[in-house]
CSV table of C-alpha atoms in Angstrom, one decimal:
chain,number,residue,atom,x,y,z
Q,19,UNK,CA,30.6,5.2,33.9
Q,20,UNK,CA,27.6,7.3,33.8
Q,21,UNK,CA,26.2,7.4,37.2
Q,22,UNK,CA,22.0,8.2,36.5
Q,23,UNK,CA,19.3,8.1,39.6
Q,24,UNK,CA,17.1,6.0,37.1
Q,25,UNK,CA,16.3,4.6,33.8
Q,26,UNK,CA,13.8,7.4,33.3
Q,27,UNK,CA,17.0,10.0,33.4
Q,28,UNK,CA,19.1,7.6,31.5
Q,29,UNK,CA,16.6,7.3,28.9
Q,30,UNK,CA,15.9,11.1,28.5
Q,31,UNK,CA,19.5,12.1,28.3
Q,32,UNK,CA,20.4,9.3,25.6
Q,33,UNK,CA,16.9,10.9,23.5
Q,34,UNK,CA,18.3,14.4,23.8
Q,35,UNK,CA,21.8,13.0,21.9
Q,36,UNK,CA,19.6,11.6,19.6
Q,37,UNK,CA,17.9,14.7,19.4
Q,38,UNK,CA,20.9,16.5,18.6
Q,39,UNK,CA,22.4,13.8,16.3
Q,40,UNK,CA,19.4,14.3,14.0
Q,41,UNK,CA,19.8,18.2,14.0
Q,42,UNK,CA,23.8,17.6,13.4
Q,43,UNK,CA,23.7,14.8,10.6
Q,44,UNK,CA,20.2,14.4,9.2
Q,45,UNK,CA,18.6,17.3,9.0
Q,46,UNK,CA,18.4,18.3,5.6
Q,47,UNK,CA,19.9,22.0,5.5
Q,48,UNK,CA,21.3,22.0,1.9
Q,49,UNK,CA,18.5,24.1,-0.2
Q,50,UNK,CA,17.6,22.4,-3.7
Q,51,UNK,CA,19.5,23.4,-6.9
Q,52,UNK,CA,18.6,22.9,-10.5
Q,53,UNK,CA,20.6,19.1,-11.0
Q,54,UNK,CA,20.6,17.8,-7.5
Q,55,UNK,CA,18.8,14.1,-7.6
Q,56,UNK,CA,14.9,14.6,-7.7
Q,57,UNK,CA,13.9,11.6,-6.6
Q,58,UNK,CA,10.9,10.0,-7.1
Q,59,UNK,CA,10.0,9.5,-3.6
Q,60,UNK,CA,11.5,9.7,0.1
Q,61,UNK,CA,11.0,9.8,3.9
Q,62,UNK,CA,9.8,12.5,5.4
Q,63,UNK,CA,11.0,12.3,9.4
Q,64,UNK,CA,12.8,14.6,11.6
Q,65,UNK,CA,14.1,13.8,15.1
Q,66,UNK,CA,10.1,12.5,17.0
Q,67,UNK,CA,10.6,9.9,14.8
Q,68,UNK,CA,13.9,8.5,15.6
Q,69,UNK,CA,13.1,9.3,19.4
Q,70,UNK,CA,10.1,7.3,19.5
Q,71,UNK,CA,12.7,4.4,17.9
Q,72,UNK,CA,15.3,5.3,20.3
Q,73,UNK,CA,12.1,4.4,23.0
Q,74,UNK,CA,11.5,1.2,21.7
Q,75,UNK,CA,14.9,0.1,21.2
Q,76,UNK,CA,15.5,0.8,24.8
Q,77,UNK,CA,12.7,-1.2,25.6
Q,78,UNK,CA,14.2,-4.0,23.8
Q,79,UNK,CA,10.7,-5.9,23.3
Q,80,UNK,CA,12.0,-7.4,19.7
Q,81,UNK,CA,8.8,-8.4,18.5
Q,82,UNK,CA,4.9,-6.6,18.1
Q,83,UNK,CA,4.6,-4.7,21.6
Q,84,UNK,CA,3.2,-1.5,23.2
Q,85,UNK,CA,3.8,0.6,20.3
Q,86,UNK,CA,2.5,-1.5,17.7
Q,87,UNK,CA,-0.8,-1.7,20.0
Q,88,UNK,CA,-0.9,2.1,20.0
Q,89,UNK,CA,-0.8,2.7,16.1
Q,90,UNK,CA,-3.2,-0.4,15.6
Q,91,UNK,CA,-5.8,1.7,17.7
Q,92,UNK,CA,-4.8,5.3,16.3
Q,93,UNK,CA,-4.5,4.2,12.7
Q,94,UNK,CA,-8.0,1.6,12.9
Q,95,UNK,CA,-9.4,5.8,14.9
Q,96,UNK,CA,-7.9,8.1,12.1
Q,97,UNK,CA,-9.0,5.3,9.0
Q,98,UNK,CA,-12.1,4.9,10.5
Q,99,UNK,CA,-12.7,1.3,10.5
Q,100,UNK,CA,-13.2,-1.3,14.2
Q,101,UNK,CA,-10.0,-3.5,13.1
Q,102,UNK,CA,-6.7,-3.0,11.7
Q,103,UNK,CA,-3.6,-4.6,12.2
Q,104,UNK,CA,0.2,-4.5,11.5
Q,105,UNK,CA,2.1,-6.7,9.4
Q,106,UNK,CA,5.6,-6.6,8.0
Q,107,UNK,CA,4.8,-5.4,4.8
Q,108,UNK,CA,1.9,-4.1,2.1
Q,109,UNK,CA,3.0,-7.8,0.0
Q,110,UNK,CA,2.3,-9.3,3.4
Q,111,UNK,CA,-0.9,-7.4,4.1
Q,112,UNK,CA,-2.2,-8.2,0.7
Q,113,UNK,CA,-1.1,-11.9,1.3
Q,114,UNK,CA,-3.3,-12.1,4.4
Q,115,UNK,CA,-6.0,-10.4,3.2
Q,116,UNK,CA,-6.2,-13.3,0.5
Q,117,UNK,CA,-5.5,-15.9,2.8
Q,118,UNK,CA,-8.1,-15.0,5.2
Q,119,UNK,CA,-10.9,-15.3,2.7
Q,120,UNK,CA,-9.9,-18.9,1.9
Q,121,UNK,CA,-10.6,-19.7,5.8
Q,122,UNK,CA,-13.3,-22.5,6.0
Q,123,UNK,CA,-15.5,-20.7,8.6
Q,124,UNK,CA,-17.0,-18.3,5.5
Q,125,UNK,CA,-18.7,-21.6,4.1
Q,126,UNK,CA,-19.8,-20.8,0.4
Q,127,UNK,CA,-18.2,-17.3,0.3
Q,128,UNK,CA,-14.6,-19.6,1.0
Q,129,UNK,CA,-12.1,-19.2,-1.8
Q,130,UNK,CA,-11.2,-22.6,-3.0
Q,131,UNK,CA,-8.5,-23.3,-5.2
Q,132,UNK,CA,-9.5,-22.5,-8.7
Q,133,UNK,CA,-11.8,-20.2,-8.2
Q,134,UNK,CA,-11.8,-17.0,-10.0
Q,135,UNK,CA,-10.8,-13.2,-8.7
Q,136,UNK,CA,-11.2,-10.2,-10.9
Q,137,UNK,CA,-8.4,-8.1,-10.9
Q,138,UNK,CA,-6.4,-6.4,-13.5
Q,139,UNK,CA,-2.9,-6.9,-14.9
Q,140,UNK,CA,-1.7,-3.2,-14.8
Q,141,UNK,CA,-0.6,-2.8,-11.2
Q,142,UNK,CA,2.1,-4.7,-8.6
Q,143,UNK,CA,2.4,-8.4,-9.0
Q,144,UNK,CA,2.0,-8.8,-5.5
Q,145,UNK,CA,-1.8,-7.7,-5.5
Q,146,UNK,CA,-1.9,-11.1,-7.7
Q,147,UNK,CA,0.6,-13.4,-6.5
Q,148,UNK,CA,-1.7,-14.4,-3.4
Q,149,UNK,CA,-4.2,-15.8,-6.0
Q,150,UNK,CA,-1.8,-17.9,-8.0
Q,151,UNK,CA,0.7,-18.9,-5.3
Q,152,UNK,CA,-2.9,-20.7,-3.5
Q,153,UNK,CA,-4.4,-22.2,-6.9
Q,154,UNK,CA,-7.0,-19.5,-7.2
Q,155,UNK,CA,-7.6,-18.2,-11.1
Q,156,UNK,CA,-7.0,-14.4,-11.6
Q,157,UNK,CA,-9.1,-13.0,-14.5
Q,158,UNK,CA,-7.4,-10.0,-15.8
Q,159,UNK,CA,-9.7,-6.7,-17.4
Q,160,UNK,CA,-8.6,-4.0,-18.8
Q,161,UNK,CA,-8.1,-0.2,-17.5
Q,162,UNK,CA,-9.0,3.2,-18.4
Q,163,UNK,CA,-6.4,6.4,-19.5
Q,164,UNK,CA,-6.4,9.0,-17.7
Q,165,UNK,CA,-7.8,7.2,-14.4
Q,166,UNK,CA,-5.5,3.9,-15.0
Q,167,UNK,CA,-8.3,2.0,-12.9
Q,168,UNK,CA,-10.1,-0.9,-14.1
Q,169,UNK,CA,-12.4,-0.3,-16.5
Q,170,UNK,CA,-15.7,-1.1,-14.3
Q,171,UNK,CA,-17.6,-1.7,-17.9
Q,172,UNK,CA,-15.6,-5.2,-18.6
Q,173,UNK,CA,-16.8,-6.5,-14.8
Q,174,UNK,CA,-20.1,-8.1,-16.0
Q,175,UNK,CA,-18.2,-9.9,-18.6
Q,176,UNK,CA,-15.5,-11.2,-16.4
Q,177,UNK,CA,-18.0,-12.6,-13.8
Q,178,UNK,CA,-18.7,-16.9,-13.9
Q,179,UNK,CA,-19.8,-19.1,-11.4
Q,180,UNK,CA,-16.6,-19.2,-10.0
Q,181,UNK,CA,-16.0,-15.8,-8.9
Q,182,UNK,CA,-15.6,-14.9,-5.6
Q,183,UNK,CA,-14.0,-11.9,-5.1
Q,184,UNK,CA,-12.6,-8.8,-6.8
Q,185,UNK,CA,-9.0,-7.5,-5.7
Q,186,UNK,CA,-7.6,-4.4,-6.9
Q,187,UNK,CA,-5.6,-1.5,-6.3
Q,188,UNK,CA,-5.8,2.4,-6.5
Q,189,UNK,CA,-3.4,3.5,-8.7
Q,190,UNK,CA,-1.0,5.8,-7.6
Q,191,UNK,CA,-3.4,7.3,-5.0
Q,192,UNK,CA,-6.1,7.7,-7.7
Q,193,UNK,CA,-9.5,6.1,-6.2
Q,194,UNK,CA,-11.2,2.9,-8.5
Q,195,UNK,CA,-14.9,3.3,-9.4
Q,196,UNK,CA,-15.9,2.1,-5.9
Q,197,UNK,CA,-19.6,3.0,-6.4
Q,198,UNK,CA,-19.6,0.5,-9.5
Q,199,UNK,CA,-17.5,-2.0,-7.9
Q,200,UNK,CA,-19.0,-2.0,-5.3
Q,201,UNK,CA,-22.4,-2.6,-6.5
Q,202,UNK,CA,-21.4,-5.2,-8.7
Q,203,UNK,CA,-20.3,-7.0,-5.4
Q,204,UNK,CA,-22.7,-6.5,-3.4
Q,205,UNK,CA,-25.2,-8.1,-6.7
Q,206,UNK,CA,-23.3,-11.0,-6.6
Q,207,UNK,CA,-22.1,-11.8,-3.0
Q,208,UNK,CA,-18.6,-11.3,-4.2
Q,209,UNK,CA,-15.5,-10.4,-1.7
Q,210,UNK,CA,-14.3,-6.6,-2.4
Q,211,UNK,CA,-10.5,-6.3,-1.1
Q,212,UNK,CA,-9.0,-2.5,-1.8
Q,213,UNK,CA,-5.4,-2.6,-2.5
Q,214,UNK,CA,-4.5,0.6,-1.0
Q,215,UNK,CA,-1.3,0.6,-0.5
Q,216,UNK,CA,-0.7,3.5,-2.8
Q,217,UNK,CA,-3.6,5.5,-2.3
Q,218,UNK,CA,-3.5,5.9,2.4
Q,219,UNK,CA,-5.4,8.9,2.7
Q,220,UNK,CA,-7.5,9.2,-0.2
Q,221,UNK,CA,-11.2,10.0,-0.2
Q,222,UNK,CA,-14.6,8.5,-1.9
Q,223,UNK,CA,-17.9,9.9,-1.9
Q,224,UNK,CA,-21.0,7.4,-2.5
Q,225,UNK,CA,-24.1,8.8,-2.2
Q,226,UNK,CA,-23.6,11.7,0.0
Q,227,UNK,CA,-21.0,9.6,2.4
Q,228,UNK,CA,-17.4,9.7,1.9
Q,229,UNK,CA,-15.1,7.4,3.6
Q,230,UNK,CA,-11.4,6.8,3.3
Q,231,UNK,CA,-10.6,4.4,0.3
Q,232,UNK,CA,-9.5,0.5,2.2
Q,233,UNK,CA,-12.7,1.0,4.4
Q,234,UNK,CA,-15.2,0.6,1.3
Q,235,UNK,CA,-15.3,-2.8,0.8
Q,236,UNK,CA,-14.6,-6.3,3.1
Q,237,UNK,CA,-10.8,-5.6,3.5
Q,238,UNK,CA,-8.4,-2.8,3.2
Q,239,UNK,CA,-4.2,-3.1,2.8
Q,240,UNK,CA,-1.6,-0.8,3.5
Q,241,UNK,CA,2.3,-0.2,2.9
Q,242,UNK,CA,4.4,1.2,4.9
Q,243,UNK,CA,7.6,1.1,2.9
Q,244,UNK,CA,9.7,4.0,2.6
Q,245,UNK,CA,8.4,5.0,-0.7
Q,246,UNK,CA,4.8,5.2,0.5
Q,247,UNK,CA,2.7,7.5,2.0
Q,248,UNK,CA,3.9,6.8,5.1
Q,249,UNK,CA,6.8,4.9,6.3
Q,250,UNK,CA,8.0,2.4,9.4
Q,251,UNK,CA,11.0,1.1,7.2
Q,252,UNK,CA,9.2,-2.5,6.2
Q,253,UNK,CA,5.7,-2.4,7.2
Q,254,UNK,CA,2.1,-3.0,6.4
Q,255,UNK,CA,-1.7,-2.6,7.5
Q,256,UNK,CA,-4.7,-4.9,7.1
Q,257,UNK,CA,-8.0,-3.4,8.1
Q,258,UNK,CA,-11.6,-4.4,8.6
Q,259,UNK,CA,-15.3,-3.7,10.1
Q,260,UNK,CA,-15.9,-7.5,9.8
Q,261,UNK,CA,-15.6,-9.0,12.9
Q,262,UNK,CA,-15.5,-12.5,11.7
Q,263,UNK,CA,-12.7,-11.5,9.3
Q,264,UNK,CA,-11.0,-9.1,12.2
Q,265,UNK,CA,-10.4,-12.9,13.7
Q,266,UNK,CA,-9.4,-14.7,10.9
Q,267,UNK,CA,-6.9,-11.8,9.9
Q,268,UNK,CA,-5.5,-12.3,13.2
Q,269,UNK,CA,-5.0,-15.9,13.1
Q,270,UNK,CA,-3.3,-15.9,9.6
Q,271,UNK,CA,-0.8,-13.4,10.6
Q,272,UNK,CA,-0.1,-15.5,14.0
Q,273,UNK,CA,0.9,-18.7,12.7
Q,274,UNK,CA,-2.7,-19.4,12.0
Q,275,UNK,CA,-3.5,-20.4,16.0
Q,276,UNK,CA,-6.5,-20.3,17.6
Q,277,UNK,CA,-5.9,-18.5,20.1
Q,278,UNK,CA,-6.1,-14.7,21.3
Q,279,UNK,CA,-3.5,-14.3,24.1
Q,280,UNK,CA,-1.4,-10.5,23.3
Q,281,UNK,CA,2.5,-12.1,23.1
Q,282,UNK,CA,4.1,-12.3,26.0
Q,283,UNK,CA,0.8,-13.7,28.1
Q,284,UNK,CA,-0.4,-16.5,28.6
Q,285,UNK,CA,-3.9,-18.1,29.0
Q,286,UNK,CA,-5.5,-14.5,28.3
Q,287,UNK,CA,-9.4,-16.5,27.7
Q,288,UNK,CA,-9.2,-18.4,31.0
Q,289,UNK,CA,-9.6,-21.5,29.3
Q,290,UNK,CA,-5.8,-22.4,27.8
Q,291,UNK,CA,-6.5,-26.4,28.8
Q,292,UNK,CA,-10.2,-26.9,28.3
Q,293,UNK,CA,-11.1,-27.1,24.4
Q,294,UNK,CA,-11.4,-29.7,21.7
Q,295,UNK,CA,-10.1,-29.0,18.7
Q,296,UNK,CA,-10.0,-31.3,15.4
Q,297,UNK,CA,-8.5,-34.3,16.8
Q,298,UNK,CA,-6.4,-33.4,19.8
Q,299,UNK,CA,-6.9,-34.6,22.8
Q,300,UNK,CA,-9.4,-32.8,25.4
Q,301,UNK,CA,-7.2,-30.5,27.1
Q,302,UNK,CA,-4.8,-29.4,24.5
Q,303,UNK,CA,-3.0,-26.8,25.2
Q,304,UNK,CA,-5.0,-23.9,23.0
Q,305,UNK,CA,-1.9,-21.9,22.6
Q,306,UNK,CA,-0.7,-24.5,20.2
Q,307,UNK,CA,-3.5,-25.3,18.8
Q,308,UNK,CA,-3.4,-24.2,14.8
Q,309,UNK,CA,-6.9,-23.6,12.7
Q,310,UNK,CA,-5.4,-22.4,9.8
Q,311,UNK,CA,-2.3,-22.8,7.8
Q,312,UNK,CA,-0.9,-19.2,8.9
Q,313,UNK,CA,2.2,-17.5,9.2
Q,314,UNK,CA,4.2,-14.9,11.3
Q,315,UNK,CA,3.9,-11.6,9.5
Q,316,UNK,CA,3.7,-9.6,12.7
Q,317,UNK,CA,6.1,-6.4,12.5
Q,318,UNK,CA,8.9,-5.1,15.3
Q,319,UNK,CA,7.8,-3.2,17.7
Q,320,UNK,CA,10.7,-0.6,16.4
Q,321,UNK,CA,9.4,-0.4,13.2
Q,322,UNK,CA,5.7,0.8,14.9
Q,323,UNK,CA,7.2,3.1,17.3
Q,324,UNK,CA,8.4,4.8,13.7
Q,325,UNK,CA,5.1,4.8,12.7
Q,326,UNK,CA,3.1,6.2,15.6
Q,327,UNK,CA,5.3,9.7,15.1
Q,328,UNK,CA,4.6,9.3,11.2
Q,329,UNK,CA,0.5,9.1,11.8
Q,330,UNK,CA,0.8,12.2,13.5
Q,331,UNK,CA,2.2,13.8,10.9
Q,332,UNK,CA,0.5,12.4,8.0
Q,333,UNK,CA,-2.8,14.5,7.5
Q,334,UNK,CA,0.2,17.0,6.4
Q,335,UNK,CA,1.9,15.1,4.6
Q,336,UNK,CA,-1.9,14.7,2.5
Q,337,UNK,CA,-2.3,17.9,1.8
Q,338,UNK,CA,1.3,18.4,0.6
Q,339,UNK,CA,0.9,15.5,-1.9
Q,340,UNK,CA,-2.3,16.9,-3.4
Q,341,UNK,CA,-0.8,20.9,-3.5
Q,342,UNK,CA,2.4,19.0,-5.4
Q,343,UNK,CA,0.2,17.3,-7.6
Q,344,UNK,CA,-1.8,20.3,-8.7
Q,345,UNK,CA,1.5,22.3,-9.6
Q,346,UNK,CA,2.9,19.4,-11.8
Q,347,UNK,CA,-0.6,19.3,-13.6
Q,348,UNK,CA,-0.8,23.5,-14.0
Q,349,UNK,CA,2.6,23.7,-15.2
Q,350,UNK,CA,2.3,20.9,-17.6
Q,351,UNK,CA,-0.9,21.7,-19.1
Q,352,UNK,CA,0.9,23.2,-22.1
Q,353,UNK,CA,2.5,20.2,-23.8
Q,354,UNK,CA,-0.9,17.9,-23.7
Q,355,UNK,CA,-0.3,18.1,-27.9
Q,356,UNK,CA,2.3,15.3,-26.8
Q,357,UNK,CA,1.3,14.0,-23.0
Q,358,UNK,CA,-1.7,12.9,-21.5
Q,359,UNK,CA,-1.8,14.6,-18.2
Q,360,UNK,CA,-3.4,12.2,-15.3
Q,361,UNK,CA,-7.1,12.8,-13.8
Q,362,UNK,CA,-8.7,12.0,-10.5
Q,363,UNK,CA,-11.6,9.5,-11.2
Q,364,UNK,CA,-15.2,10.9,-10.5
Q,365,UNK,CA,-16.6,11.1,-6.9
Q,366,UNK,CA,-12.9,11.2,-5.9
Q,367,UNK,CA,-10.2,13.2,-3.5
Q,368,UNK,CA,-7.2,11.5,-4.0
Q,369,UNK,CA,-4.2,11.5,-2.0
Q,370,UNK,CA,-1.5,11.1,-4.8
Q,371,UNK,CA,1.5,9.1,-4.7
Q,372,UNK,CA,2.6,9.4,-8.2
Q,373,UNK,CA,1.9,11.9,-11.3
Q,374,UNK,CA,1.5,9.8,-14.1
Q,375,UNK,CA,2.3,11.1,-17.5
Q,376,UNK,CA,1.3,9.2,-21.1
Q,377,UNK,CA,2.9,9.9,-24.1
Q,378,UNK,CA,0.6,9.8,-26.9
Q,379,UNK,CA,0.7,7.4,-29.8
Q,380,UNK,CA,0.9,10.1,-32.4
Q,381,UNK,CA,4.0,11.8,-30.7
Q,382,UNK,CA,7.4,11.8,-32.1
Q,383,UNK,CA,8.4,11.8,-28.5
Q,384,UNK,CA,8.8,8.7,-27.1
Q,385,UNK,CA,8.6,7.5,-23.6
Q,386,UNK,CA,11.4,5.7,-23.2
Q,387,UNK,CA,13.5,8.7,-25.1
Q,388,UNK,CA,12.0,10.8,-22.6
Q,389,UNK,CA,12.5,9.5,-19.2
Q,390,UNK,CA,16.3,8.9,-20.3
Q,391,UNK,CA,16.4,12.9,-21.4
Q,392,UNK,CA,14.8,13.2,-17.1
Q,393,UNK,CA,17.2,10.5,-16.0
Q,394,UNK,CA,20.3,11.8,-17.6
Q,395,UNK,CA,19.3,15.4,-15.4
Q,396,UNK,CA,19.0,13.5,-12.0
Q,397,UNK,CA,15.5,13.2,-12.4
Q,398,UNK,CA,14.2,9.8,-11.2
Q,399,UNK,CA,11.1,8.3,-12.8
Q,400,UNK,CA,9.0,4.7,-12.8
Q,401,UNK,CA,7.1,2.9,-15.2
Q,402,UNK,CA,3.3,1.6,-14.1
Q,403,UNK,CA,4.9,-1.2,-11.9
Q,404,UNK,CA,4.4,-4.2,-14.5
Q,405,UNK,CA,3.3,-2.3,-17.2
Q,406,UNK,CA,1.4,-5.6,-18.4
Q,407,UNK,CA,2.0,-8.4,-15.7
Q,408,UNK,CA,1.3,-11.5,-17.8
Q,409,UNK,CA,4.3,-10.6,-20.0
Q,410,UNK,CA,7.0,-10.6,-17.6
Q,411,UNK,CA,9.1,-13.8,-17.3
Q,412,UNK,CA,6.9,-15.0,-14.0
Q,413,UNK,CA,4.5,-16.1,-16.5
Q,414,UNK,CA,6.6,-18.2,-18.4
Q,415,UNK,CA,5.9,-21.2,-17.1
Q,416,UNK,CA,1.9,-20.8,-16.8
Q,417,UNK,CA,1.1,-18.4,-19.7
Q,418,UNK,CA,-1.6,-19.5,-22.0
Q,419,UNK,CA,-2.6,-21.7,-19.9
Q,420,UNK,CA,-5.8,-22.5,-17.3
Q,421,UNK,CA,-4.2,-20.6,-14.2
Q,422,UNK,CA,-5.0,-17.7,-15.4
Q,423,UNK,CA,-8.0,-15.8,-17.9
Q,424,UNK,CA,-8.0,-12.5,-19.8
Q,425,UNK,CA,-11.3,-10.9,-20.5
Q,426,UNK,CA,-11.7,-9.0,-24.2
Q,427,UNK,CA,-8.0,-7.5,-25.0
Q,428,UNK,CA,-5.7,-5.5,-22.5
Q,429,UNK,CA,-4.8,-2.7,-25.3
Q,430,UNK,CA,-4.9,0.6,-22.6
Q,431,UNK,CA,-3.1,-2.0,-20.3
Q,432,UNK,CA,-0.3,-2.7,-23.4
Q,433,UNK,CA,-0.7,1.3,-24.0
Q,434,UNK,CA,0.4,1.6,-20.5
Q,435,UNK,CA,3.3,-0.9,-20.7
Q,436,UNK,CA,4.7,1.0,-23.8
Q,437,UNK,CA,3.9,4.7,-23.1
Q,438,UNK,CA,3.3,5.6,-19.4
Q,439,UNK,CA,5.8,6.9,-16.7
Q,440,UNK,CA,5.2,8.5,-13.4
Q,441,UNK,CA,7.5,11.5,-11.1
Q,442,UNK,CA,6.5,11.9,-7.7
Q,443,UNK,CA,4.9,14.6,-5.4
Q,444,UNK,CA,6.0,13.3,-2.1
Q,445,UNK,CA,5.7,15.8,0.8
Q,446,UNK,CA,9.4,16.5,1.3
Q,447,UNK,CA,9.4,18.1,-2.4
Q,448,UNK,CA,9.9,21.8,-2.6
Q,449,UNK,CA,8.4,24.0,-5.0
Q,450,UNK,CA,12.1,24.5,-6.4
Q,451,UNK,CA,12.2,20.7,-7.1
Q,452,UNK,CA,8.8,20.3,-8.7
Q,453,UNK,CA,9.9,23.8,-10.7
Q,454,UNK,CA,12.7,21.7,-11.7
Q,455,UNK,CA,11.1,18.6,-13.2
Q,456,UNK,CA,8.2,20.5,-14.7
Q,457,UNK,CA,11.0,22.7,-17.2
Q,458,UNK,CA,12.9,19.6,-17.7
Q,459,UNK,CA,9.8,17.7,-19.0
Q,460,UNK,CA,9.2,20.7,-20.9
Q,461,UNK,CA,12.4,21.2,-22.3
Q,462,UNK,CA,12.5,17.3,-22.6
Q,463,UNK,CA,9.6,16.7,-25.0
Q,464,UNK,CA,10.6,20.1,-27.3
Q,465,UNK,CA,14.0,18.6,-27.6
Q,466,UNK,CA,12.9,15.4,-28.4
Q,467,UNK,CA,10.4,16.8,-31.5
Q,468,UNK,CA,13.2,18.7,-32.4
Q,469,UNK,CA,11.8,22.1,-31.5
């Protein structure tokens, strides 16, 4: 048995095996070669990462602890916002985000069930399965090609007396039309919550200020899955300048209780047994004493010690995206006879997660043909997420009915469904790998026209 002088020594000797596990196993030391798997995404870690884990595992706190307090305050610094906290997903985030804006204390501005939120269909489900999962009434508006954002000149025709909020992503890193959105809520007292949990990093300039997209309107969302921007395994980020929603957020994601004790303490207000609340007693004890119907989204400790080493690297892992993006669009700018290349919306400095490519409607190349040409050279590609949500089988049971409406026709958003694909540009990509998949496409769509 190891004989250490104290935990400190024990815990700095089992990190340096670490240390030199990662530079033994996972390190990647294999350089790329045309056909190796291109895949569309990946982490991007090296051994701080699994150090900082190796920290919190020793710890042994299972549940949100010192680590997840120090990203909460670096991330909430670096975003720029008062509040932000960790949950265990972007679904999750994007869940409490809803939920909190259906809490009683925002009197008229309370989402009740069936009233209306703008959104669009062209995106992930779970920016819209809050809405229907509570009884609220999504209304679903088109988009716009190349910017695959909503198309900010349907939101005047969407709006009734029910509406109370829009929610909606940036897709694929590409900024909204936040100065029209946003105006359009602010004119109507309407709720503004930015989906970003595909766009962390990106920038938006409105008059002269620019801010980091999720800090624009009431409430911002974030993912932390592997795939995205940045990762802690499962993980996710709701953020705020709202104090009033800073509290609410915090009571949905804890169970929905009232009170504010960190976990692990106990009576942290000094007045645990003095309250009234809805009809308890006097006296009830206030840490079990529930306001809202909540949950228990809170994320492992682990998972944010993963994170802290990731936010340090991630203003790198920006700029790579963006350098990978402009490559893709350079060396594809020859075949845009057949593709639509993807742009950055106006006011914008995205930090991509995808490149988007469209086939166009007079091609003989077809999508579908296409991405199987990529697939079948270890290229990995996606589709728009649901293409067209209201056509996939979750709507079977509610389609053409009241539980949902659709404003003028969804034709880019069908366009999108038939013709659209996206490669990544994550940071880990080389310039041998992006090389790769820009001469495949290439050689893809001449094949495919017969050239």
């Amino acid at each position: 048995m190891k004989n250490w002088k104290n935990e400190a020594e024990a815990r700095e000797e089992i990190k340096a095996l670490v240390a030199e596990y990662y530079h033994s196993f996972k390190e990647q030391k294999k350089p790329f070669e045309p056909g190796d798997r291109v895949s569309y995404a990946s982490r991007v870690f090296d051994e701080k990462e699994m150090l900082s884990l190796t920290d919190a595992t020793l710890d042994f706190w299972l549940t949100t602890g010192r680590f997840a307090d120090e990203f909460e305050k670096k991330f909430a610094e670096w975003i720029g916002v008062k509040h932000a906290y960790l949950v265990n997903s972007g679904s999750s985030a994007n869940l409490l985000a809803f939920m909190t804006l259906t809490a009683p204390e925002l009197g008229e501005r309370q989402i009740k069930r069936g009233d209306e939120i703008i959104t669009v269909a062209c995106g992930f489900p779970t920016t819209v399965t809050p809405a229907l999962q509570y009884g609220a009434v999504p209304v679903f508006v088109d988009v716009t090609v190349p910017q695959y954002n909503i198309d900010v000149r349907r939101l005047e025709e969407a709006l009734s007396e029910k509406t109370k909020a829009v929610m909606i992503a940036h897709t694929l890193g590409n900024p909204f039309d936040l100065s029209a959105v946003k105006a359009f809520c602010e004119k109507h007292s309407l709720w503004l919550v930015e989906d970003n949990c595909d766009a962390l990093g990106s920038r938006y300039t409105i008059n002269g200020e620019t801010k980091f997209t999720g800090t624009w309107g009431d409430i911002g969302t974030s993912s932390f899955y592997p795939p995205h921007h940045m990762t802690m395994g499962e993980g996710g980020a709701v953020y705020t300048n709202n104090a009033q929603l800073s509290k609410l957020i915090l009571s949905f994601r804890d169970w929905g209780r009232d009170c504010i004790c960190p976990s692990g303490q106990d009576n942290f207000c000094k007045h645990r047994f003095l309250g009234q609340y809805g009809e308890l007693p006097k006296g009830y004890d206030h840490k079990y004493t529930y306001s809202h119907f909540g949950y228990n989204l809170k994320v492992t400790d682990m998972q944010a010690a993963v994170g802290v080493e990731q936010l340090k690297k991630f203003p790198s892992f920006i700029e790579r995206r963006k350098e990978n993006w402009a490559f893709l669009r350079e060396r594809l700018s020859s075949l845009t006879d057949d593709l639509i290349l993807p742009e950055p919306a106006e006011n914008a400095d995205p930090s991509w997660f995808g490149f988007l490519i469209s086939v166009k409607k007079d091609s003989p190349v077809k999508r579908n043909a296409l991405t199987a040409y990529l697939e079948e050279r270890n290229i990995q590609t996606r589709l728009l997420f649901s293409g067209n949500l209201i056509k996939h089988p979750c709507f079977n049971q509610i389609r053409n009915t009241d539980a949902y409406r659709v404003v003028g026709d969804l034709t880019e958003t069908d366009y999108i469904m038939e013709h659209t694909f996206w490669i990544g540009v994550y940071p880990g990509m080389t310039k041998e790998m992006l090389s790769y998949m820009a001469e495949q496409i290439s050689a893809g769509v001449k094949a495919l026209k017969g050239l």
